[in-house]
Short mmCIF file of C-alpha atoms and ligand atoms in Angstrom, two decimals:
data_model
loop_
_atom_site.label_atom_id
_atom_site.label_comp_id
_atom_site.label_asym_id
_atom_site.label_seq_id
_atom_site.Cartn_x
_atom_site.Cartn_y
_atom_site.Cartn_z
CA UNK H 89 0.04 0.08 -0.23
CA UNK H 90 0.72 3.75 -0.28
CA UNK H 91 3.37 5.33 1.97
CA UNK H 92 1.59 7.06 5.09
CA UNK H 93 4.50 9.62 5.22
CA UNK H 94 7.74 10.55 3.90
CA UNK H 95 9.38 9.39 7.05
CA UNK H 96 7.88 5.76 6.22
CA UNK H 97 9.56 5.90 2.91
CA UNK H 98 12.95 6.99 4.31
CA UNK H 99 12.70 4.19 7.06
CA UNK H 100 12.02 1.70 4.10
CA UNK H 101 15.18 3.11 2.20
CA UNK H 102 17.09 2.46 5.43
CA UNK H 103 15.92 -1.20 5.60
CA UNK H 104 16.82 -1.74 2.04
CA UNK H 105 20.16 -0.51 2.66
CA UNK H 106 19.45 2.54 0.30
CA UNK H 107 20.05 5.06 3.04
CA UNK H 108 23.07 6.67 4.83
CA UNK H 109 22.49 8.41 7.97
CA UNK H 110 24.69 11.41 8.64
CA UNK H 111 24.60 12.20 12.25
CA UNK H 112 27.38 14.95 12.55
CA UNK H 113 26.45 18.42 11.89
CA UNK H 114 26.71 19.57 8.45
CA UNK H 115 25.98 23.12 7.16
CA UNK H 116 23.04 23.92 4.30
CA UNK H 117 25.15 26.49 2.89
CA UNK H 118 27.15 24.30 -0.16
CA UNK H 119 28.38 21.48 2.13
CA UNK H 120 25.18 19.41 2.08
CA UNK H 121 25.37 20.08 -1.72
CA UNK H 122 28.87 18.94 -2.01
CA UNK H 123 28.33 15.84 0.04
CA UNK H 124 25.54 15.13 -2.26
CA UNK H 125 26.92 15.73 -5.56
CA UNK H 126 29.56 12.95 -4.50
CA UNK H 127 26.86 10.57 -3.70
CA UNK H 128 24.97 11.30 -7.10
CA UNK H 129 28.19 10.87 -9.22
CA UNK H 130 29.12 7.36 -7.54
CA UNK H 131 28.28 4.14 -9.20
CA UNK H 132 24.46 3.47 -9.56
CA UNK H 133 23.42 7.04 -8.04
CA UNK H 134 25.03 6.04 -4.32
CA UNK H 135 22.72 6.20 -1.50
CA UNK H 136 20.00 8.43 -0.19
CA UNK H 137 21.38 10.84 2.35
CA UNK H 138 19.52 11.68 5.86
CA UNK H 139 21.10 14.82 7.32
CA UNK H 140 19.98 14.28 11.08
CA UNK H 141 21.79 17.49 12.21
CA UNK H 142 21.90 20.06 9.39
CA UNK H 143 22.89 23.74 10.50
CA UNK H 144 21.78 26.98 8.89
CA UNK H 145 24.79 29.39 8.86
CA UNK H 146 26.03 27.62 11.74
CA UNK H 147 22.53 27.42 13.55
CA UNK H 148 21.02 23.78 14.53
CA UNK H 149 17.90 23.33 12.41
CA UNK H 150 14.86 21.67 13.92
CA UNK H 151 14.35 19.51 10.87
CA UNK H 152 16.52 16.90 9.11
CA UNK H 153 17.36 17.17 5.48
CA UNK H 154 16.76 14.06 3.13
CA UNK H 155 18.44 14.15 -0.40
CA UNK H 156 18.91 11.53 -3.22
CA UNK H 157 15.91 9.81 -2.35
CA UNK H 158 15.04 9.18 -5.88
CA UNK H 159 18.53 8.88 -7.19
CA UNK H 160 18.62 5.34 -8.70
CA UNK H 161 16.52 3.18 -10.52
CA UNK H 162 16.00 1.09 -7.54
CA UNK H 163 15.16 4.25 -5.23
CA UNK H 164 12.93 5.50 -7.76
CA UNK H 165 10.68 2.08 -7.99
CA UNK H 166 10.61 2.38 -4.33
CA UNK H 167 9.26 5.75 -4.09
CA UNK H 168 6.46 4.63 -6.38
CA UNK H 169 6.19 1.12 -4.27
CA UNK H 170 7.08 -0.87 -7.51
CA UNK H 171 9.36 -3.71 -8.07
CA UNK H 172 10.10 -2.11 -11.16
CA UNK H 173 8.81 1.09 -13.00
CA UNK H 174 8.16 -1.17 -16.03
CA UNK H 175 5.33 -2.72 -13.99
CA UNK H 176 3.45 0.75 -13.92
CA UNK H 177 4.18 1.10 -17.67
CA UNK H 178 2.24 -2.21 -18.27
CA UNK H 179 -0.70 -1.29 -16.16
CA UNK H 180 -1.23 1.99 -18.00
CA UNK H 181 -0.78 -0.09 -21.36
CA UNK H 182 -3.31 -2.30 -20.13
CA UNK H 183 -5.91 0.69 -19.34
CA UNK H 184 -5.06 2.13 -22.67
CA UNK H 185 -6.26 -0.98 -24.39
CA UNK H 186 -9.28 -1.06 -22.88
CA UNK H 187 -11.55 -2.84 -25.44
CA UNK H 188 -14.10 -5.39 -25.00
CA UNK H 189 -12.25 -8.36 -23.39
CA UNK H 190 -11.78 -11.21 -25.47
CA UNK H 191 -11.13 -13.82 -22.51
CA UNK H 192 -11.88 -13.92 -18.86
CA UNK H 193 -8.38 -13.12 -17.88
CA UNK H 194 -8.29 -9.91 -19.83
CA UNK H 195 -11.68 -9.18 -18.38
CA UNK H 196 -10.49 -9.59 -14.75
CA UNK H 197 -7.50 -7.31 -15.44
CA UNK H 198 -9.39 -4.77 -17.17
CA UNK H 199 -11.74 -4.72 -14.26
CA UNK H 200 -9.08 -4.36 -11.83
CA UNK H 201 -7.68 -1.39 -13.88
CA UNK H 202 -10.98 -0.02 -13.95
CA UNK H 203 -11.34 -0.25 -9.79
CA UNK H 204 -7.81 1.29 -9.35
CA UNK H 205 -8.63 4.47 -11.32
CA UNK H 206 -11.68 4.79 -9.12
CA UNK H 207 -9.80 4.53 -6.35
CA UNK H 208 -7.22 7.06 -7.33
CA UNK H 209 -9.67 10.10 -7.11
CA UNK H 210 -9.04 12.26 -4.16
CA UNK H 211 -10.87 12.22 -0.99
CA UNK H 212 -11.36 15.40 1.53
CA UNK H 213 -10.78 15.62 5.08
CA UNK H 214 -11.08 18.41 7.65
CA UNK H 215 -7.26 18.30 8.57
CA UNK H 216 -4.45 16.33 8.08
CA UNK H 217 -0.83 15.67 9.87
CA UNK H 218 0.63 18.12 7.72
CA UNK H 219 -1.14 20.89 9.93
CA UNK H 220 -0.08 19.08 13.43
CA UNK H 221 1.85 22.48 13.85
CA UNK H 222 0.48 25.99 12.58
CA UNK H 223 2.25 29.17 11.92
CA UNK H 224 0.11 32.00 10.84
CA UNK H 225 1.56 34.87 9.09
CA UNK H 226 -1.38 36.73 7.61
CA UNK H 227 -5.27 36.79 8.41
CA UNK H 228 -6.97 33.51 8.71
CA UNK H 229 -9.80 32.74 5.67
CA UNK H 230 -12.09 31.43 8.17
CA UNK H 231 -11.63 32.68 11.73
CA UNK H 232 -12.39 29.71 13.98
CA UNK H 233 -11.82 30.05 17.67
CA UNK H 234 -12.31 26.39 18.28
CA UNK H 235 -9.28 25.79 16.42
CA UNK H 236 -5.85 24.89 18.01
CA UNK H 237 -3.34 27.30 19.10
CA UNK H 238 -1.78 28.58 15.88
CA UNK H 239 1.84 28.35 17.28
CA UNK H 240 1.64 25.61 19.87
CA UNK H 241 5.65 25.89 20.25
CA UNK H 242 5.21 29.38 20.33
CA UNK H 243 8.37 30.11 18.51
CA UNK H 244 6.88 30.61 14.87
CA UNK H 245 8.68 28.57 12.14
CA UNK H 246 9.27 30.79 8.95
CA UNK H 247 11.52 30.01 6.07
CA UNK H 248 14.57 31.11 7.99
CA UNK H 249 14.23 28.05 10.26
CA UNK H 250 13.98 25.57 7.39
CA UNK H 251 17.24 23.63 6.12
CA UNK H 252 16.99 25.08 2.50
CA UNK H 253 20.27 24.66 0.76
CA UNK H 254 22.40 27.07 -0.95
CA UNK H 255 23.59 24.73 -3.78
CA UNK H 256 26.60 26.03 -5.78
CA UNK H 257 28.86 28.91 -4.91
CA UNK H 258 27.26 31.60 -7.45
CA UNK H 259 23.66 30.97 -6.66
CA UNK H 260 21.79 33.90 -5.87
CA UNK H 261 20.52 32.63 -2.56
CA UNK H 262 19.08 29.45 -1.01
CA UNK H 263 16.69 27.63 -3.20
CA UNK H 264 13.86 25.17 -2.21
CA UNK H 265 14.47 22.69 -4.96
CA UNK H 266 11.56 20.20 -4.45
CA UNK H 267 8.56 22.20 -4.00
CA UNK H 268 5.15 20.47 -5.30
CA UNK H 269 3.41 23.74 -6.34
CA UNK H 270 -0.46 23.72 -6.20
CA UNK H 271 -2.56 26.21 -8.24
CA UNK H 272 -6.03 26.21 -9.81
CA UNK H 273 -7.10 27.65 -12.87
CA UNK H 274 -9.80 30.63 -11.62
CA UNK H 275 -12.27 29.93 -14.46
CA UNK H 276 -12.26 25.87 -14.81
CA UNK H 277 -11.21 25.30 -11.39
CA UNK H 278 -8.79 22.63 -12.59
CA UNK H 279 -5.92 21.79 -10.50
CA UNK H 280 -2.49 21.66 -11.38
CA UNK H 281 0.71 20.65 -9.31
CA UNK H 282 3.96 21.39 -10.88
CA UNK H 283 7.70 21.55 -9.47
CA UNK H 284 9.08 24.80 -9.92
CA UNK H 285 12.13 26.01 -7.70
CA UNK H 286 11.73 28.68 -5.27
CA UNK H 287 14.47 31.26 -4.42
CA UNK H 288 14.36 32.46 -0.58
CA UNK H 289 14.19 36.44 -0.52
CA UNK H 290 13.59 36.72 3.08
CA UNK H 291 11.69 34.76 5.82
CA UNK H 292 8.21 35.20 4.25
CA UNK H 293 9.14 35.41 0.52
CA UNK H 294 10.31 33.50 -2.45
CA UNK H 295 10.66 33.47 -5.97
CA UNK H 296 8.25 31.29 -8.06
CA UNK H 297 10.31 29.82 -11.11
CA UNK H 298 7.37 28.58 -13.27
CA UNK H 299 8.79 28.86 -16.97
CA UNK H 300 6.45 30.37 -19.52
CA UNK H 301 5.68 26.96 -21.12
CA UNK H 302 4.44 25.48 -17.82
CA UNK H 303 0.86 24.94 -16.22
CA UNK H 304 1.60 27.16 -13.16
CA UNK H 305 2.40 29.89 -15.42
CA UNK H 306 -0.65 29.71 -17.39
CA UNK H 307 -2.76 29.44 -14.57
CA UNK H 308 -0.87 32.73 -13.27
CA UNK H 309 -1.65 34.48 -16.46
CA UNK H 310 -5.23 34.09 -15.80
CA UNK H 311 -5.30 35.54 -12.70
CA UNK H 312 -3.24 38.48 -13.82
CA UNK H 313 -5.45 39.15 -16.47
CA UNK H 314 -8.42 39.43 -13.94
CA UNK H 315 -6.17 41.48 -11.52
CA UNK H 316 -6.80 38.91 -8.83
CA UNK H 317 -4.67 37.63 -6.24
CA UNK H 318 -3.59 34.08 -6.93
CA UNK H 319 -3.45 31.48 -3.96
CA UNK H 320 -0.55 29.13 -4.13
CA UNK H 321 0.17 26.15 -2.00
CA UNK H 322 3.71 24.59 -1.89
CA UNK H 323 3.82 21.02 -0.33
CA UNK H 324 7.19 19.44 0.66
CA UNK H 325 7.37 15.67 1.30
CA UNK H 326 4.59 13.43 2.02
CA UNK H 327 4.41 10.28 -0.15
CA UNK H 328 7.05 10.51 -2.71
CA UNK H 329 4.28 9.73 -5.60
CA UNK H 330 3.31 13.25 -5.04
CA UNK H 331 6.74 14.67 -5.68
CA UNK H 332 7.25 12.23 -8.61
CA UNK H 333 3.76 13.34 -10.16
CA UNK H 334 4.80 17.24 -9.78
CA UNK H 335 7.68 16.44 -12.07
CA UNK H 336 6.09 14.31 -14.74
CA UNK H 337 5.23 16.00 -17.95
CA UNK H 338 1.60 14.71 -17.85
CA UNK H 339 -0.74 16.22 -20.60
CA UNK H 340 -2.66 19.34 -19.73
CA UNK H 341 -5.69 18.53 -17.94
CA UNK H 342 -4.57 15.24 -16.46
CA UNK H 343 -4.54 15.98 -12.64
CA UNK H 344 -1.22 15.23 -10.61
CA UNK H 345 -3.30 14.84 -7.48
CA UNK H 346 -5.57 12.00 -9.43
CA UNK H 347 -2.29 10.23 -11.27
CA UNK H 348 -0.53 10.36 -7.76
CA UNK H 349 -3.68 8.40 -6.50
CA UNK H 350 -3.47 6.04 -9.23
CA UNK H 351 0.51 5.28 -8.79
CA UNK H 352 0.09 4.60 -4.89
CA UNK H 353 -3.25 2.80 -5.63
CA UNK H 354 -4.93 4.91 -2.88
CA UNK H 355 -6.77 8.01 -3.12
CA UNK H 356 -4.97 11.14 -2.00
CA UNK H 357 -6.73 12.84 1.13
CA UNK H 358 -6.74 16.65 0.66
CA UNK H 359 -7.47 18.99 3.32
CA UNK H 360 -8.18 22.74 3.03
CA UNK H 361 -5.40 25.01 3.71
CA UNK H 362 -5.64 27.45 6.78
CA UNK H 363 -5.31 30.90 4.93
CA UNK H 364 -5.95 30.35 1.24
CA UNK H 365 -8.69 28.55 -0.57
CA UNK H 366 -6.92 25.62 -1.83
CA UNK H 367 -6.50 21.83 -1.07
CA UNK H 368 -3.38 19.85 -0.24
CA UNK H 369 -2.57 16.30 0.49
CA UNK H 370 -3.06 15.80 4.31
CA UNK H 371 0.05 13.87 4.94
CA UNK H 372 2.74 16.04 3.51
CA UNK H 373 5.59 17.09 5.78
CA UNK H 374 5.23 20.95 5.31
CA UNK H 375 2.64 23.15 3.60
CA UNK H 376 3.96 26.84 2.55
CA UNK H 377 0.75 28.74 2.23
CA UNK H 378 0.57 32.12 0.31
CA UNK H 379 -0.16 34.09 -2.80
CA UNK H 380 1.41 35.47 -6.05
CA UNK H 381 0.24 39.14 -6.76
CA UNK H 382 -0.38 40.12 -10.31
CA UNK H 383 1.90 42.15 -12.08
CA UNK H 384 4.75 41.70 -9.15
CA UNK H 385 8.10 40.12 -10.18
CA UNK H 386 11.71 40.20 -8.91
CA UNK H 387 15.04 39.26 -10.06
CA UNK H 388 15.76 35.37 -9.86
CA UNK H 389 18.95 33.62 -9.90
CA UNK H 390 21.65 33.06 -10.74
CA UNK H 391 21.18 29.11 -10.09
CA UNK H 392 23.37 26.04 -10.80
CA UNK H 393 20.84 24.40 -12.97
CA UNK H 394 20.17 21.03 -14.54
CA UNK H 395 22.15 22.17 -17.54
CA UNK H 396 25.15 21.94 -15.57
CA UNK H 397 25.36 25.90 -15.91
CA UNK H 398 24.30 28.88 -13.90
CA UNK H 399 21.04 30.04 -15.23
CA UNK H 400 21.35 33.98 -15.58
CA UNK H 401 19.19 36.45 -13.57
CA UNK H 402 15.64 36.69 -14.78
CA UNK H 403 12.35 38.41 -13.54
CA UNK H 404 9.95 35.95 -11.92
CA UNK H 405 6.68 36.37 -9.82
CA UNK H 406 6.94 36.58 -6.10
CA UNK H 407 5.34 34.07 -3.69
CA UNK H 408 4.32 35.80 -0.29
CA UNK H 409 3.94 33.24 2.62
CA UNK H 410 0.77 33.45 4.78
CA UNK H 411 1.44 30.34 6.87
CA UNK H 412 3.64 27.23 7.23
CA UNK H 413 2.10 24.13 8.61
CA UNK H 414 4.01 21.12 9.19
CA UNK H 415 4.22 17.60 10.95
CA UNK H 416 5.94 17.37 14.25
CA UNK H 417 8.35 14.96 12.84
CA UNK H 418 8.65 16.83 9.53
CA UNK H 419 11.79 16.00 7.30
CA UNK H 420 12.98 18.71 4.91
CA UNK H 421 13.01 17.01 1.32
CA UNK H 422 15.44 18.63 -1.40
CA UNK H 423 17.68 17.63 -4.05
CA UNK H 424 20.71 19.44 -6.00
CA UNK H 425 20.86 19.77 -9.96
CA UNK H 426 24.06 20.32 -11.95
CA UNK H 427 26.39 18.54 -14.18
CA UNK H 428 24.88 15.07 -15.03
CA UNK H 429 24.19 12.68 -13.70
CA UNK H 430 22.42 13.78 -10.71
CA UNK H 431 19.41 12.77 -9.11
CA UNK H 432 16.68 14.39 -11.35
CA UNK H 433 17.94 11.94 -14.39
CA UNK H 434 16.09 9.11 -12.76
CA UNK H 435 12.98 10.88 -12.25
CA UNK H 436 13.05 12.17 -15.81
CA UNK H 437 13.97 8.49 -16.92
CA UNK H 438 10.82 7.14 -14.85
CA UNK H 439 8.72 9.32 -16.71
CA UNK H 440 9.73 8.35 -20.06
CA UNK H 441 9.49 4.44 -19.25
CA UNK H 442 5.91 5.09 -17.62
CA UNK H 443 4.51 7.10 -20.58
CA UNK H 444 6.16 4.95 -23.35
CA UNK H 445 2.92 3.03 -23.84
CA UNK H 446 1.12 6.62 -24.31
CA UNK H 447 3.86 7.46 -26.94
CA UNK H 448 3.58 3.96 -28.57
CA UNK H 449 -0.30 4.78 -28.80
CA UNK H 450 0.65 7.81 -30.86
CA UNK H 451 3.33 6.00 -32.98
CA UNK H 452 2.78 2.17 -33.29
CA UNK H 453 6.04 1.88 -34.94
CA UNK H 454 8.13 3.07 -31.70
CA UNK H 455 9.90 0.32 -30.03
CA UNK H 456 11.96 2.19 -27.05
CA UNK H 457 12.78 5.40 -26.39
CA UNK H 458 15.24 7.08 -24.07
CA UNK H 459 16.68 10.77 -23.10
CA UNK H 460 20.38 9.99 -21.91
CA UNK H 461 21.60 11.60 -19.05
CA UNK H 462 23.88 13.45 -20.82
CA UNK H 463 21.37 15.47 -22.59
CA UNK H 464 19.83 16.66 -19.42
CA UNK H 465 16.23 15.69 -20.44
CA UNK H 466 15.77 17.94 -23.72
CA UNK H 467 18.90 18.07 -25.31
CA UNK H 468 19.11 14.38 -26.58
CA UNK H 469 16.53 11.87 -27.48
CA UNK H 470 17.29 8.24 -28.62
CA UNK H 471 14.31 6.32 -30.21
CA UNK H 472 14.15 3.07 -31.91
CA UNK H 473 11.31 2.07 -34.31
CA UNK H 474 10.16 -0.89 -36.59
CA UNK H 475 10.33 1.02 -39.88
CA UNK H 476 8.11 -0.02 -42.83
CA UNK H 477 8.15 2.79 -45.16
CA UNK H 478 10.19 5.49 -46.54
CA UNK H 479 11.04 8.85 -44.37
CA UNK H 480 9.00 7.01 -41.37
CA UNK H 481 11.89 8.26 -38.81
CA UNK H 482 11.34 11.88 -39.94
CA UNK H 483 7.71 11.21 -39.25
CA UNK H 484 8.54 9.91 -35.82
CA UNK H 485 10.86 13.17 -35.19
CA UNK H 486 8.05 15.47 -36.18
CA UNK H 487 5.47 13.85 -34.30
CA UNK H 488 7.83 13.73 -31.09
CA UNK H 489 8.37 17.66 -31.68
CA UNK H 490 4.72 18.29 -31.43
CA UNK H 491 3.97 16.48 -28.34
CA UNK H 492 3.96 18.68 -25.19
CA UNK H 493 7.26 19.05 -23.49
CA UNK H 494 9.16 16.73 -26.15
CA UNK H 495 8.98 20.00 -28.44
CA UNK H 496 12.18 21.00 -26.58
CA UNK H 497 14.21 17.89 -27.89
CA UNK H 498 17.43 19.60 -29.22
CA UNK H 499 18.88 16.36 -30.92
CA UNK H 500 16.59 13.15 -31.94
CA UNK H 501 18.24 10.18 -33.17
CA UNK H 502 16.09 7.47 -34.83
CA UNK H 503 17.68 3.95 -34.93
CA UNK H 504 16.17 0.67 -35.93
CA UNK H 505 14.54 -1.59 -33.35
CA UNK H 506 17.58 -4.26 -33.13
CA UNK H 507 19.58 -1.14 -31.55
CA UNK H 508 19.43 -0.58 -27.75
CA UNK H 509 18.78 2.78 -26.90
CA UNK H 510 19.89 2.41 -23.49
CA UNK H 511 23.31 1.70 -24.99
CA UNK H 512 24.62 5.26 -25.67
CA UNK H 513 27.79 3.74 -27.38
CA UNK H 514 25.77 1.58 -29.82
CA UNK H 515 23.39 4.35 -30.76
CA UNK H 516 26.61 6.51 -31.48
CA UNK H 517 27.98 3.62 -33.53
CA UNK H 518 24.74 3.59 -35.67
CA UNK H 519 24.59 7.24 -35.90
CA UNK H 520 28.17 7.39 -37.33
CA UNK H 521 27.84 4.46 -39.54
CA UNK H 522 24.52 4.55 -41.05
CA UNK H 523 24.07 8.30 -41.60
CA UNK H 524 25.17 10.56 -44.80
CA UNK H 525 24.76 13.81 -42.87
CA UNK H 526 23.03 15.75 -45.82
CA UNK H 527 20.72 13.11 -46.57
CA UNK H 528 19.52 11.83 -43.37
CA UNK H 529 19.50 14.74 -41.17
CA UNK H 530 16.59 17.66 -40.94
CA UNK H 531 16.84 20.83 -38.95
CA UNK H 532 13.69 22.47 -37.62
CA UNK H 533 12.31 25.51 -35.62
CA UNK H 534 10.53 24.88 -32.52
CA UNK H 535 10.26 26.39 -28.70
CA UNK H 536 13.38 25.75 -26.85
CA UNK H 537 13.58 24.92 -23.06
CA UNK H 538 14.03 28.50 -20.98
CA UNK H 539 17.05 26.77 -19.67
CA UNK H 540 18.80 26.11 -22.97
CA UNK H 541 21.76 29.17 -23.04
CA UNK H 542 22.66 27.76 -26.62
CA UNK H 543 20.14 29.43 -28.63
CA UNK H 544 20.67 33.30 -29.74
CA UNK H 545 17.43 34.12 -28.17
CA UNK H 546 15.75 32.54 -25.05
CA UNK H 547 12.86 30.01 -25.69
CA UNK H 548 13.34 29.69 -29.28
CA UNK H 549 15.59 27.78 -31.67
CA UNK H 550 16.46 25.04 -34.04
CA UNK H 551 16.33 21.29 -33.38
CA UNK H 552 18.07 18.36 -35.32
CA UNK H 553 17.07 14.93 -36.24
CA UNK H 554 19.08 12.15 -37.51
CA UNK H 555 17.92 9.13 -39.28
CA UNK H 556 20.09 6.41 -38.00
CA UNK H 557 18.10 3.53 -39.28
CA UNK H 558 19.15 1.24 -42.43
CA UNK H 559 17.77 2.81 -45.61
CA UNK H 560 14.97 1.52 -47.72
CA UNK H 561 14.44 1.72 -51.34
CA UNK H 562 12.94 4.96 -51.99
CA UNK H 563 15.16 6.82 -49.36
CA UNK H 564 17.58 8.24 -52.02
CA UNK H 565 20.04 5.14 -51.46
CA UNK H 566 20.80 3.39 -54.56
CA UNK H 567 23.21 0.52 -53.42
CA UNK H 568 22.34 -2.78 -51.30
CA UNK H 569 22.45 -2.02 -47.51
CA UNK H 570 25.15 -4.18 -45.85
CA UNK H 571 24.42 -6.58 -43.49
CA UNK H 572 25.64 -5.82 -39.69
CA UNK H 573 27.95 -8.84 -38.49
CA UNK H 574 26.44 -11.25 -35.90
CA UNK H 575 28.03 -14.56 -34.72
CA UNK H 576 25.90 -17.74 -35.13
CA UNK H 577 23.98 -18.72 -32.09
CA UNK H 578 25.77 -22.22 -32.21
CA UNK H 579 29.03 -20.69 -31.92
CA UNK H 580 28.15 -18.34 -29.07
CA UNK H 581 26.70 -21.29 -27.13
CA UNK H 582 29.96 -23.16 -27.44
CA UNK H 583 32.02 -20.69 -26.15
CA UNK H 584 29.63 -19.63 -23.62
CA UNK H 585 29.95 -23.50 -22.30
CA UNK H 586 33.64 -23.53 -22.63
CA UNK H 587 34.45 -20.37 -20.75
CA UNK H 588 32.37 -21.36 -17.87
CA UNK H 589 34.78 -24.31 -17.18
C1 FMN T 657 14.17 18.91 -9.51
C2 FMN T 657 13.35 19.63 -10.45
C3 FMN T 657 13.41 21.08 -10.40
C4 FMN T 657 12.49 21.56 -11.60
N1 FMN T 657 12.63 22.83 -11.55
C5 FMN T 657 11.67 23.73 -12.22
C6 FMN T 657 11.77 25.08 -12.25
O1 FMN T 657 12.26 25.77 -11.52
N2 FMN T 657 10.84 25.84 -13.50
C7 FMN T 657 9.98 24.88 -14.30
O2 FMN T 657 9.47 25.50 -15.19
N3 FMN T 657 10.13 23.69 -14.49
C8 FMN T 657 11.15 22.86 -13.28
N4 FMN T 657 11.28 21.75 -13.28
C9 FMN T 657 10.26 20.87 -14.42
C10 FMN T 657 8.98 20.75 -14.21
O3 FMN T 657 8.73 20.29 -12.95
C11 FMN T 657 7.97 19.71 -15.28
O4 FMN T 657 8.34 20.51 -16.39
C12 FMN T 657 6.78 19.43 -14.66
O5 FMN T 657 6.15 18.51 -15.68
C13 FMN T 657 6.00 20.89 -15.10
O6 FMN T 657 4.56 20.44 -14.71
P1 FMN T 657 3.33 21.35 -15.28
O7 FMN T 657 3.20 20.55 -16.93
O8 FMN T 657 2.28 20.86 -14.33
O9 FMN T 657 3.51 22.66 -15.53
C14 FMN T 657 11.66 20.82 -12.54
C15 FMN T 657 11.87 19.38 -12.48
C16 FMN T 657 12.63 18.89 -11.42
C17 FMN T 657 12.70 17.43 -11.45
MN1 MN T 658 0.61 19.72 -15.03
#
C-alpha cells in the first residue's frame, strides 16, 4: 500500500540498505550540496542521504534534510512502491487498451484497472498531519476560535528555520528545490501541481520559477488578466508519489493528484489550507501557504541548473507566505541539480518509461525511447522504431516535436529496433555508420527549453533530427544496404560453455 508519510519511505530505504544517515552537523550552505553531489556521481547513484543535524549558517535546524531519495533506478521504483517502473508502464498499457475483453483473464484485469482508477479519485478531510503545527503570518481565511493554538510551540517557524540549501557557490541565495506547487485555474477550477524551484528572498518571501511553457505560469496569467491575487500552496514531502507526479510531464488537464492516487493505488486525502482557498494532501511534511500578486516580479537567480551551467538572473513572480504548517516529525526533502548525472535523471527516466505506452499509442512503430543523462532531458533523445516505409524516421521526429514537452528535444536520433537505445555507445555507432549527414538529417524551428543557453534568443531555437536507421528503397539510397555482423547462436553457445569451465 501507499506510504503514510515521507518518513515511512525513508525508513524503507534504510531497511533496504539504500540510506546513509549522517549524524554529524553539516552546513546547508554548500556543504550538504557537495556531499550529495559526490553521492549522486558514485556508481548507480550512490545512496539516499539523511542529514540528521543540518545547520543554517551555523544554527542547528529543527528539521533533518533528506536528499537523493530517488537517485537510482531502485530507489525511484521504491518511491512509487514498485518492483520495477516497467510494472506501472504495463498497467498503463492495459488501461489504454481498454476494449471489450476477449477472454476472462483480460476481463478480470481490465476490471482491476478500472477499480484502481476509481480508487485514484481524491478524498476530502477536514485536517491532516501536515497541520499538526501551524504558524500563521497573515489573516485567517475562516477565523475559528475552536481551532488549536496557531503556534503551539510559540516560536513560529518561518523560511529562516527550514534547512534550505544554497546549492552552488554563485547561486543568488538559498533555493527550495523539491517543491510541489499547487495552483488552480480561476475559471475552470482545474488543479495543477508542478515542480518549480523557489529562491528564498527573506523569511516570508520567495521567487516562483514557473517557466513560460508550464501550467503554473498559464494559471498565473489567468489571474493576472483578472487582476486577482493568486492563491498558491507549496507542499514538501509526504508520499514521494506526489513529488514524482509534480515533475512528470503529464498532458495538460491530467490532474497530478489523480495521477498520484493511481500510482499509489490509494486516493490522496486532501485537506483545506488554513489561510488560502486551496486543498493539499494531508500527509505531506510541510505546507507553505501564500499568494502571488498579479504583476509583481523580482530578479530570480543565478542558479546552478540542470544544464550544468548557471542560469542567468531573470524576472519571475514573487510568492508571499501567509502560513507554514508542518508535521511534528517533518523531514525537509531536497535535491540538487548540476552537471549530469544527478538525481533528477532518474525522475525523468521514470517518466519516459511510464509514458512509453502513451507514446506507442501515437506511434505504432515506436519500440523504445530514452533521454540519456548527458542530454539533461531535452538536449538528446534516442528512439528505436520498426521502420516499414520511406521517411518514417522523419515522421516520428516531427511527431515527437509536436508532443507536449518533447517539443524541446534538441537532437533526436532514430535507430532501428535491433539497436538498444539505452546503450549510448551502440546508438553513436549506428549514428556514425548509418548516416549521410546531408541526406539523413533535418533541422527545424521550435520552442526551446527556457534553460537552454545555446540558442541566440531564449525560448526559441532550432532542433535537429538524425535518421540512423538502415535505408529502404525509396530513401534516395541506390546501393544494397550491407548486413550488420552477427555471430551464429551455435558458436556463441559453444564459447559460453567452454568459458564456464
Ligand atoms: C528537480 C526539478 C526541478 C525543476 N525545476 C523547475 C523550475 O524551476 N521551473 C520549471 O518551470 N520547471 C522545473 N522543473 C520541471 C517541471 O517540474 C516539469 O516540467 C513539470 O512537468 C511541470 O509540470 P506542469 O506541466 O504541470 O507545469 C523541475 C523538475 C525537476 C525534476
Ligand atoms: Mn501539470
